[in-house]
PDB file of C-alpha atoms and ligand atoms in Angstrom:
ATOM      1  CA  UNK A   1     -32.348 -25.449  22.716  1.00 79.00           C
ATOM      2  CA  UNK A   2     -30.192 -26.163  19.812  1.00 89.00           C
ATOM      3  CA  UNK A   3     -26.238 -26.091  19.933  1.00 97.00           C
ATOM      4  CA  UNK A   4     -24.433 -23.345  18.291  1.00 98.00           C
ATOM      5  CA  UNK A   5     -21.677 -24.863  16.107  1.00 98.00           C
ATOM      6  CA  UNK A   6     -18.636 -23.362  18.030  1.00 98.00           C
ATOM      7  CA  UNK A   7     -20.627 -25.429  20.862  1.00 98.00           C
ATOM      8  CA  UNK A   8     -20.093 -28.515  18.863  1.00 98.00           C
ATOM      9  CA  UNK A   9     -16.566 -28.193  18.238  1.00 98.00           C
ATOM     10  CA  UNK A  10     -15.773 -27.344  21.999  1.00 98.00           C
ATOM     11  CA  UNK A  11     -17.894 -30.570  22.596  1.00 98.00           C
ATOM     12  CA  UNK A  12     -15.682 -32.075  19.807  1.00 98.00           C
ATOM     13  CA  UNK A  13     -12.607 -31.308  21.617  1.00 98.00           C
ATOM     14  CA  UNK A  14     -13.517 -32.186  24.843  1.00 98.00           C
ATOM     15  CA  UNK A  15     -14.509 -35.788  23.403  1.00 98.00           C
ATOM     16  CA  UNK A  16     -11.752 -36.219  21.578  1.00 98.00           C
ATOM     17  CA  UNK A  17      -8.280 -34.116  22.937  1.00 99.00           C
ATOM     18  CA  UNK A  18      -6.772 -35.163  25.594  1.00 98.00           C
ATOM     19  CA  UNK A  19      -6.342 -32.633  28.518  1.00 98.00           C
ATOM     20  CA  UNK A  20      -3.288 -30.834  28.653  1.00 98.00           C
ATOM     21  CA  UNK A  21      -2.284 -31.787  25.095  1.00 98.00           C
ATOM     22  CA  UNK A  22      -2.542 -28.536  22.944  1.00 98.00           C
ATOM     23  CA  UNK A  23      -2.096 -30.586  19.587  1.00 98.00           C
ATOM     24  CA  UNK A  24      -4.321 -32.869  20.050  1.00 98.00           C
ATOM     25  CA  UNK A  25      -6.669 -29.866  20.996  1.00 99.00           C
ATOM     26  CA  UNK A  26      -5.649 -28.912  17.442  1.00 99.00           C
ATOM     27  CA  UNK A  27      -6.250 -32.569  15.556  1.00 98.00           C
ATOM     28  CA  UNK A  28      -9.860 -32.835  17.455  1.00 99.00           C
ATOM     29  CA  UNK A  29     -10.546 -29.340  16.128  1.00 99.00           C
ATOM     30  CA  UNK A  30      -9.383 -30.372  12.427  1.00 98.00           C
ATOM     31  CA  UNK A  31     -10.664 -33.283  12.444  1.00 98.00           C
ATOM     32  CA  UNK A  32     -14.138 -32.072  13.367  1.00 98.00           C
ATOM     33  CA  UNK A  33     -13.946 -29.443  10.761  1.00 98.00           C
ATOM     34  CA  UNK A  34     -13.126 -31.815   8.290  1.00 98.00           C
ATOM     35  CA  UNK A  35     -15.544 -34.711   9.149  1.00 98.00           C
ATOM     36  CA  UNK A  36     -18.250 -32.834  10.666  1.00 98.00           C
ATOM     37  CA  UNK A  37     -18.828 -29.469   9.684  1.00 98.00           C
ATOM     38  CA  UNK A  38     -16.608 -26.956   8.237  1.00 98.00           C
ATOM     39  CA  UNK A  39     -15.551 -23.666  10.238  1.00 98.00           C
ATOM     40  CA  UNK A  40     -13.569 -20.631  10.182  1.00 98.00           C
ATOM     41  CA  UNK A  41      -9.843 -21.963  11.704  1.00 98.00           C
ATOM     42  CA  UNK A  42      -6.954 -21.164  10.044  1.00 98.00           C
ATOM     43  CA  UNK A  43      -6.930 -25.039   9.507  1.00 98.00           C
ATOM     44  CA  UNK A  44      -4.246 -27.301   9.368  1.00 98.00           C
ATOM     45  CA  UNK A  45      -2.555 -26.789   6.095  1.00 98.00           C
ATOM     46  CA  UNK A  46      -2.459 -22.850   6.719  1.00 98.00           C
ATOM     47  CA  UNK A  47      -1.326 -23.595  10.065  1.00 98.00           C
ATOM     48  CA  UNK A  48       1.632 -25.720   9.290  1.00 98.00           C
ATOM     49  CA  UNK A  49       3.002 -22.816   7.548  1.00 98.00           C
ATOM     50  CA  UNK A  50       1.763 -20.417  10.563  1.00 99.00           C
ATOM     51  CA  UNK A  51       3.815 -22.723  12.733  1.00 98.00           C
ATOM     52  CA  UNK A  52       6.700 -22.458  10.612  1.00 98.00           C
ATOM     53  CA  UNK A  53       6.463 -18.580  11.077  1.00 98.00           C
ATOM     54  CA  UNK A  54       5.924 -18.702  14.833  1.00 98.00           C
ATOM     55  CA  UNK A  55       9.310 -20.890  15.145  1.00 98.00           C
ATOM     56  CA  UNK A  56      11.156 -18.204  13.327  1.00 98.00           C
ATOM     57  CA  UNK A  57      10.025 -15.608  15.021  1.00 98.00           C
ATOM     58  CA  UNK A  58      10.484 -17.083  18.068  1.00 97.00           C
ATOM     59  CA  UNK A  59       8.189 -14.575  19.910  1.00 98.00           C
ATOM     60  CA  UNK A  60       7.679 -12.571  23.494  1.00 98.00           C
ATOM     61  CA  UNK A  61       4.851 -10.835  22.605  1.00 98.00           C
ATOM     62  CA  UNK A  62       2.364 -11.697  20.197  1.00 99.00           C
ATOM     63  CA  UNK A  63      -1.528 -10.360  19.228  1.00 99.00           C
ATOM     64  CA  UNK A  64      -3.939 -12.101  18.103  1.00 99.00           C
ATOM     65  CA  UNK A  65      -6.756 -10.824  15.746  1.00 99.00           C
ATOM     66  CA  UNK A  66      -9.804 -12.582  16.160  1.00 99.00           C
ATOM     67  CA  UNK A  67     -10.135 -15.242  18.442  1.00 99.00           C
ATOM     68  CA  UNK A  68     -12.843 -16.864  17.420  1.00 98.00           C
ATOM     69  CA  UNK A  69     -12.825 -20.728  18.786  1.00 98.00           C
ATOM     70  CA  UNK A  70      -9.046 -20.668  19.828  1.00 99.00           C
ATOM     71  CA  UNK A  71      -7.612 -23.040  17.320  1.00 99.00           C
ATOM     72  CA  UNK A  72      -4.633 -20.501  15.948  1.00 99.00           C
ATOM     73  CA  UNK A  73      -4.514 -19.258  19.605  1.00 99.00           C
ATOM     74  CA  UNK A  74      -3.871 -22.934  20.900  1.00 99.00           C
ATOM     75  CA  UNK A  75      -1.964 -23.480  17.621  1.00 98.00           C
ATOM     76  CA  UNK A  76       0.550 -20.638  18.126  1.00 99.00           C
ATOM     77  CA  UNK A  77       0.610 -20.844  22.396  1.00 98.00           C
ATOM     78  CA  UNK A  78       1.695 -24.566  21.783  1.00 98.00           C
ATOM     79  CA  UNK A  79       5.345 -23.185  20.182  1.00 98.00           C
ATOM     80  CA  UNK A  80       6.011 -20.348  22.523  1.00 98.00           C
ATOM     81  CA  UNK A  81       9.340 -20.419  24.569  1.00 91.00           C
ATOM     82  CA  UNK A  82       7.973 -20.871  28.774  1.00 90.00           C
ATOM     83  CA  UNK A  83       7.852 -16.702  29.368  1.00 95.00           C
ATOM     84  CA  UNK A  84       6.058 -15.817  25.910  1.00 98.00           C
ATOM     85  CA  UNK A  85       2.345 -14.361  25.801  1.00 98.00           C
ATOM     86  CA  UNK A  86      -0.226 -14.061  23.303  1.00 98.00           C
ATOM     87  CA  UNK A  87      -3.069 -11.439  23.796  1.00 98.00           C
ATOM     88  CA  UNK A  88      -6.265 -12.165  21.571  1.00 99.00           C
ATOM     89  CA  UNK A  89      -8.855 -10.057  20.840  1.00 99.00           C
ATOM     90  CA  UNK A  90     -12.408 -11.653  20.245  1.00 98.00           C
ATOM     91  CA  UNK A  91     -15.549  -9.206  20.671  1.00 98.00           C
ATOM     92  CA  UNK A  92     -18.184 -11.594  20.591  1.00 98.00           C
ATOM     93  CA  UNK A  93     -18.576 -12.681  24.070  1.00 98.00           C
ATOM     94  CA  UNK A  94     -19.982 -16.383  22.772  1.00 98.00           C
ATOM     95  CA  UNK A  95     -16.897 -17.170  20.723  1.00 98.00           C
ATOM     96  CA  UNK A  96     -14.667 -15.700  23.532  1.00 98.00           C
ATOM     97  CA  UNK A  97     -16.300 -18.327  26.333  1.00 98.00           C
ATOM     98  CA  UNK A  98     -16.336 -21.415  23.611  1.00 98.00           C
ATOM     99  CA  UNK A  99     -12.422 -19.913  23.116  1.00 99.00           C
ATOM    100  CA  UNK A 100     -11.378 -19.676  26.999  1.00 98.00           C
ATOM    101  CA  UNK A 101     -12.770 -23.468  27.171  1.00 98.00           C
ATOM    102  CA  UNK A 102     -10.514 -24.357  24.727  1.00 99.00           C
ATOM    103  CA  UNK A 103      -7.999 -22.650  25.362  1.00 99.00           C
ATOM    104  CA  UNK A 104      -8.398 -24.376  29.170  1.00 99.00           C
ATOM    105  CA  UNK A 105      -8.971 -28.027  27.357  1.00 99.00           C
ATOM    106  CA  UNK A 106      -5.290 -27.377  25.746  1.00 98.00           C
ATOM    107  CA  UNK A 107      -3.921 -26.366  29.522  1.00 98.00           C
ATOM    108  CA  UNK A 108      -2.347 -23.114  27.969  1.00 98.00           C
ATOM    109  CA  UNK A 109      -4.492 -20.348  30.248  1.00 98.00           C
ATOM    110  CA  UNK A 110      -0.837 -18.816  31.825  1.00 97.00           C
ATOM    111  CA  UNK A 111       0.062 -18.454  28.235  1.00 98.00           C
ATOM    112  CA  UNK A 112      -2.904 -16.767  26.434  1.00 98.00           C
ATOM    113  CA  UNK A 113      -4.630 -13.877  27.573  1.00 98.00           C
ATOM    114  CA  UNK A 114      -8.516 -13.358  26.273  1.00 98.00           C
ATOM    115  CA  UNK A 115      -9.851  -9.971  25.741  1.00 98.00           C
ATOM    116  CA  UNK A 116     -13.244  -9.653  24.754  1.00 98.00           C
ATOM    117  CA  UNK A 117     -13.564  -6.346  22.534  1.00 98.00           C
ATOM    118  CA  UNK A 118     -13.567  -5.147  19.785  1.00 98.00           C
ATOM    119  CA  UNK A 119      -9.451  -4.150  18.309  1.00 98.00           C
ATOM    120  CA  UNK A 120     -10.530  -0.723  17.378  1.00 98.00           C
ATOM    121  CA  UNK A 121     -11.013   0.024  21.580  1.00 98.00           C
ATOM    122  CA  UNK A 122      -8.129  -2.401  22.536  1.00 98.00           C
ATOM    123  CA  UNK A 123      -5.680  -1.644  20.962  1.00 98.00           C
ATOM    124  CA  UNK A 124      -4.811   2.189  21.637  1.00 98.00           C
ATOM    125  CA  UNK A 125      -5.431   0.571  25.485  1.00 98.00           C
ATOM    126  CA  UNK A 126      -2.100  -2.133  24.949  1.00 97.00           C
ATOM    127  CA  UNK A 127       0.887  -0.167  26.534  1.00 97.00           C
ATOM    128  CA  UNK A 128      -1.409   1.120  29.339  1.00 97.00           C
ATOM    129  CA  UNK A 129      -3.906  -1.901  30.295  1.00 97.00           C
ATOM    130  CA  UNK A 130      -1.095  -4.904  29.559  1.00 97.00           C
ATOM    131  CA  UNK A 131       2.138  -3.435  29.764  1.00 96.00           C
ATOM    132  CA  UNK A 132       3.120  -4.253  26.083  1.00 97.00           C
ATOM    133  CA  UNK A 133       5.961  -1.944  24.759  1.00 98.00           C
ATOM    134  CA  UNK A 134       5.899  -3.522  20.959  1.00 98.00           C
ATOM    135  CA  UNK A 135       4.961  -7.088  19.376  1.00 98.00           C
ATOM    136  CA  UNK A 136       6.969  -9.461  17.733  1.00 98.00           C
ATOM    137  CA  UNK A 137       4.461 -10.526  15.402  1.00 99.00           C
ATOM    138  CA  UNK A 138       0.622 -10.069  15.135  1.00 99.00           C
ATOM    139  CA  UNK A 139      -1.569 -12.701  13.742  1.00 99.00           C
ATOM    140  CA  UNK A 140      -5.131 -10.921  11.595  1.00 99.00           C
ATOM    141  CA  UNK A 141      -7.750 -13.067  11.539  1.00 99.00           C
ATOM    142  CA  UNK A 142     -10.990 -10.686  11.931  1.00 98.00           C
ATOM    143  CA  UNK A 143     -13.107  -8.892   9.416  1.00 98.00           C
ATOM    144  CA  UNK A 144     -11.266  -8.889   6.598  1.00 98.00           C
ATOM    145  CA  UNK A 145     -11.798  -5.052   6.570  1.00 98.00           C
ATOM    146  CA  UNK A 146     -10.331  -4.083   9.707  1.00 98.00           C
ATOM    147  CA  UNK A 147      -7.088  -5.625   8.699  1.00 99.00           C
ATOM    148  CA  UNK A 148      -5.585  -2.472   7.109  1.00 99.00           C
ATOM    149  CA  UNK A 149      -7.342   0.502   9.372  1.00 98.00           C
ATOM    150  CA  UNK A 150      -5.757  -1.870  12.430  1.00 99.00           C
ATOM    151  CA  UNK A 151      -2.558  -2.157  11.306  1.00 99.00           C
ATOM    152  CA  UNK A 152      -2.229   1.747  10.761  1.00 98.00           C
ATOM    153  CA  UNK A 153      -3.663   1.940  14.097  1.00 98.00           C
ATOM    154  CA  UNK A 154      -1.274  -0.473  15.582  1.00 98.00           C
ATOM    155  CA  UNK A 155       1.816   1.886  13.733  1.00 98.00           C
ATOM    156  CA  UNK A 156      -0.076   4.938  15.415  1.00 98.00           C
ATOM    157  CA  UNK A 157      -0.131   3.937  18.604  1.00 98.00           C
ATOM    158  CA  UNK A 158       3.824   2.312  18.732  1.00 98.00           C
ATOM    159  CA  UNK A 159       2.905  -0.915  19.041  1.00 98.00           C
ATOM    160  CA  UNK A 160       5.160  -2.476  15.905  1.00 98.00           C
ATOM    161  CA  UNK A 161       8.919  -2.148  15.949  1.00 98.00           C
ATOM    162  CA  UNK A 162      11.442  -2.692  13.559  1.00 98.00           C
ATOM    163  CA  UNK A 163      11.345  -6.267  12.553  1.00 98.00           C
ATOM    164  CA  UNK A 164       7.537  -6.630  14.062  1.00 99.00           C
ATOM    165  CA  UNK A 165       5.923  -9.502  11.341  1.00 99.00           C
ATOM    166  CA  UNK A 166       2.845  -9.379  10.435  1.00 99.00           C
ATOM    167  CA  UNK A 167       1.585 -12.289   9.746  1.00 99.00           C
ATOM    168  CA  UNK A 168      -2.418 -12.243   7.822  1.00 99.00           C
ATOM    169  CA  UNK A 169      -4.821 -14.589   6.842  1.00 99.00           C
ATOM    170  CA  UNK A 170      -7.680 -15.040   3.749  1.00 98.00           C
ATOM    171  CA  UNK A 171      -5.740 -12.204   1.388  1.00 98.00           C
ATOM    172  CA  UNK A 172      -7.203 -14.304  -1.228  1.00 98.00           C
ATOM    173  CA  UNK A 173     -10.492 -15.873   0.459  1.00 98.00           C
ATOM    174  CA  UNK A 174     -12.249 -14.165   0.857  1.00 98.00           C
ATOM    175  CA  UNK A 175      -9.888 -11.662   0.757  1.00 98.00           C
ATOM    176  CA  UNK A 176      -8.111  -8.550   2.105  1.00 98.00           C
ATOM    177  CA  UNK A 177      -7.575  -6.039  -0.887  1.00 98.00           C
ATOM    178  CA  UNK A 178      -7.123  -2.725   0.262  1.00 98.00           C
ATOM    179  CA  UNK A 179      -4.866  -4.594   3.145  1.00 99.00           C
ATOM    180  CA  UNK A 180      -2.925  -6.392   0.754  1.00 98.00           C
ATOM    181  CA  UNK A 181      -2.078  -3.338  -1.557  1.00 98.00           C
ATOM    182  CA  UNK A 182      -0.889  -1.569   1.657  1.00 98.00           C
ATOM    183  CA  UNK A 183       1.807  -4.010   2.654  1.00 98.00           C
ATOM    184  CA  UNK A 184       2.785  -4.754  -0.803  1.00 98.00           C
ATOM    185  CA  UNK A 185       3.381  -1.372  -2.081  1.00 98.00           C
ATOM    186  CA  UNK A 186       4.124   0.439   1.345  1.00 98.00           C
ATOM    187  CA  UNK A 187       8.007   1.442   1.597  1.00 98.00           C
ATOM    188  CA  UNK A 188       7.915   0.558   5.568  1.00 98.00           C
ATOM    189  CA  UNK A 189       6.996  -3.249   5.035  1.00 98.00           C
ATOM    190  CA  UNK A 190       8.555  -6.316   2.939  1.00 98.00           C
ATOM    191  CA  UNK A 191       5.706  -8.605   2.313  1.00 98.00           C
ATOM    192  CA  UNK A 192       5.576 -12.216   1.018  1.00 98.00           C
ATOM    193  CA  UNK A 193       2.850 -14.146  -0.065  1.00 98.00           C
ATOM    194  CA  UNK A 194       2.655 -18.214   1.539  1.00 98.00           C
ATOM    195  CA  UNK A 195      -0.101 -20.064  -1.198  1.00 98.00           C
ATOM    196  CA  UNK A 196      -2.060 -22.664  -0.109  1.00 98.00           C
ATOM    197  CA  UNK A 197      -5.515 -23.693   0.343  1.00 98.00           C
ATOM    198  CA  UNK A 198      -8.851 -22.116   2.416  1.00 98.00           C
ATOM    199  CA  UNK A 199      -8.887 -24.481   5.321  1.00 98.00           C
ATOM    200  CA  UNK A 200     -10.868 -28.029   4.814  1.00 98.00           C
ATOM    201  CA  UNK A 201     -10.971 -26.971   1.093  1.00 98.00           C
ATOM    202  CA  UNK A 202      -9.519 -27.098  -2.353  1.00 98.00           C
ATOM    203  CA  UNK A 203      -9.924 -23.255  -3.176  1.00 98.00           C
ATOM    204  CA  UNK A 204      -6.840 -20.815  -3.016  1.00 98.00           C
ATOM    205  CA  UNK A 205      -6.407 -19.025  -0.034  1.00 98.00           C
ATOM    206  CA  UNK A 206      -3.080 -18.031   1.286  1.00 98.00           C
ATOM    207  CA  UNK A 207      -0.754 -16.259   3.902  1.00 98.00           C
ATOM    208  CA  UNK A 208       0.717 -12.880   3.507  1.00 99.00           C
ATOM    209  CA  UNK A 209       3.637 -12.162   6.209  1.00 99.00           C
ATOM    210  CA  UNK A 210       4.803  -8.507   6.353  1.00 99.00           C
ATOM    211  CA  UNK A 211       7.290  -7.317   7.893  1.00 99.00           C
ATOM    212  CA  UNK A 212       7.403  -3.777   9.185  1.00 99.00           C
ATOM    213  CA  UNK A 213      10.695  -2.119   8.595  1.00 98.00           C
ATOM    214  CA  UNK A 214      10.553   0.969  11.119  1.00 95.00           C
TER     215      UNK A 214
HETATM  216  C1  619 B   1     -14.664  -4.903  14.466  1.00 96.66           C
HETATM  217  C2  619 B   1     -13.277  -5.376  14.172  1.00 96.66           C
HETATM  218  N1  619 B   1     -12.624  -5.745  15.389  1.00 96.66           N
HETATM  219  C3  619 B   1     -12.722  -6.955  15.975  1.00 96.66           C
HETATM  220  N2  619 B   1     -12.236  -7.072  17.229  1.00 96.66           N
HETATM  221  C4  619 B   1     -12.289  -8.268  17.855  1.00 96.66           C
HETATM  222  N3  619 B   1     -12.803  -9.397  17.314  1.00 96.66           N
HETATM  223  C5  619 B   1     -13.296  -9.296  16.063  1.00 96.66           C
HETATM  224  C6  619 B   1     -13.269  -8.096  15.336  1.00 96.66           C
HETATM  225  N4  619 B   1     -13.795  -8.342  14.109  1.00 96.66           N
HETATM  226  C7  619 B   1     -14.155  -9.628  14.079  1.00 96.66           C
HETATM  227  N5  619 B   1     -13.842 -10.217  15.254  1.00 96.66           N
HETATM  228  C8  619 B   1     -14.007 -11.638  15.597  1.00 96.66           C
HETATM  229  O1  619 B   1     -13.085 -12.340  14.762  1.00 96.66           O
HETATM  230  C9  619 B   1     -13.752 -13.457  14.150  1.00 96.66           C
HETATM  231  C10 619 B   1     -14.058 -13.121  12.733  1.00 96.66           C
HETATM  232  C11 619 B   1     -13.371 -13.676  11.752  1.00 96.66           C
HETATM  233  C12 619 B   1     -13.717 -13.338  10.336  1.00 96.66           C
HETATM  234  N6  619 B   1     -13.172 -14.401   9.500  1.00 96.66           N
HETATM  235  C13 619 B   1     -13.763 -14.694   8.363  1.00 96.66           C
HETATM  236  O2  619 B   1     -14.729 -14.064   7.959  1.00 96.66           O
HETATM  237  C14 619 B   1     -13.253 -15.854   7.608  1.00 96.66           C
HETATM  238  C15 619 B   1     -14.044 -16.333   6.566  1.00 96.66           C
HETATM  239  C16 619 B   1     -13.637 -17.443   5.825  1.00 96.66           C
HETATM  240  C17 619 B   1     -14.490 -17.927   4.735  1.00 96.66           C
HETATM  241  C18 619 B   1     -13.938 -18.274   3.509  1.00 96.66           C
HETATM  242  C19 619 B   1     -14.757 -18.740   2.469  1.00 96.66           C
HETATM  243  C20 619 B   1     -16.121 -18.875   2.672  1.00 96.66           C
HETATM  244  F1  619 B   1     -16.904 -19.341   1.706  1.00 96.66           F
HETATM  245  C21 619 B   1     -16.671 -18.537   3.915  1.00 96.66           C
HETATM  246  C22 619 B   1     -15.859 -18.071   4.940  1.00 96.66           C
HETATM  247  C23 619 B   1     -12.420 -18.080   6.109  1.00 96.66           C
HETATM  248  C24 619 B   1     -11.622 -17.586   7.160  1.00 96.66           C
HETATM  249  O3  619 B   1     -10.438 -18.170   7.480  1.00 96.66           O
HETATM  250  C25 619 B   1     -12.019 -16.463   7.895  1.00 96.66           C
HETATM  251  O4  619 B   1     -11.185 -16.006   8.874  1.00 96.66           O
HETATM  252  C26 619 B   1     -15.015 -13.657  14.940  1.00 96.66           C
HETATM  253  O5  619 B   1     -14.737 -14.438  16.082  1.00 96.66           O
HETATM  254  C27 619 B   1     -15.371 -12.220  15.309  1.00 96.66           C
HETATM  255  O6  619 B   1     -16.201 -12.145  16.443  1.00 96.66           O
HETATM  256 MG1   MG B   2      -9.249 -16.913   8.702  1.00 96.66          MG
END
């Protein structure tokens, strides 16, 4: 039967990454994307500047958005200090198996924690089901229309504090309106906008990290 592409780019990085090595988990993952055949990672420009917002941070706790095949999962694990955790939601259970493969390719398992789901369910289940009090910064990376209506549910249910960044991706492509205007205009965030480029591409895309004031 024929592959599925997220089963080519597992196969990718199981060809070319060397075990244990989260970045090169991330160059065989680029690199296929690049050479090969496009997909939806964050990509490696986007993802220097996610690094650079990851080793600001610093973080304990982090969410992830959207798993999809792992690569901002791996990307972000790789720079957390040795106690650190990232939860990631994925509610396709194909994507979440490619993603756990991964995710075991890069040697990072104790560090990431899969839940398949979808974030609407999930998260009003955080405090109870994994023990998380608040996070220091969440990473959106689903439907671009759940960003918004999941970030008011993550301020419902007490899961940002003050200082919590919020860190989103495709405001500009394909886009996050409503999300954007939210953060921009909303007294209890300071946003910034990071420009750079849709991953593999030449077309504007860009970061927007938020940062919830309480
Ligand atoms: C129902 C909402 N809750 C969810 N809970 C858990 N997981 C969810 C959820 N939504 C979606 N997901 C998962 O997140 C992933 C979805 C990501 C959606 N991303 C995009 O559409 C996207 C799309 C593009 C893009 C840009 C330009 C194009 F021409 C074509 C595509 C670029 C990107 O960087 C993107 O992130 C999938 O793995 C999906 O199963
Ligand atoms: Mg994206």
């Amino acid at each position: 039967t024929q592959s599925t592409r997220p089963q080519r780019l597992l196969h990718a990085v199981q060809k070319n990454a060397t075990k244990g090595d989260p970045r090169s988990v991330v160059k065989a993952i680029d690199n296929f994307c690049r050479q090969k055949e496009w997909a939806m990672n964050v990509g490696d420009e986007k993802g220097c500047i996610l690094d650079s917002v990851v080793s600001e941070v610093n973080p304990v706790t982090v969410l992830e958005l959207g798993t999809y095949c792992g690569y901002s999962t791996v990307r972000i694990a790789s720079l957390l200090p040795p106690r650190a955790k990232i939860i990631t939601l994925e509610f396709n259970p194909d994507y979440a198996k490619i993603a756990r493969q991964v995710i075991a390719w890069a040697g990072l398992e104790d560090k990431i924690q899969v839940v398949e789901g979808p974030s609407g369910e999930w998260i009003p289940k955080m405090k109870e089901q994994f023990g998380v009090k608040t996070f220091d910064l969440v990473f959106l990376d689903h439907w671009k229309d759940r960003y918004l209506p999941d970030t008011k549910l993550l301020e419902d249910c007490g899961l940002l504090r003050k200082g919590t960044i919020l860190l989103a991706d495709n405001v500009i492509c394909p886009g996050t309106p409503d999300y954007l205007e939210y953060v921009r205009n909303s007294p209890r965030y300071k946003s910034q906008y990071f420009k750079s480029h849709l991953e593999y591409t030449k077309a504007e895309d860009g970061l927007e990290k938020s940062v919830f004031l309480g």
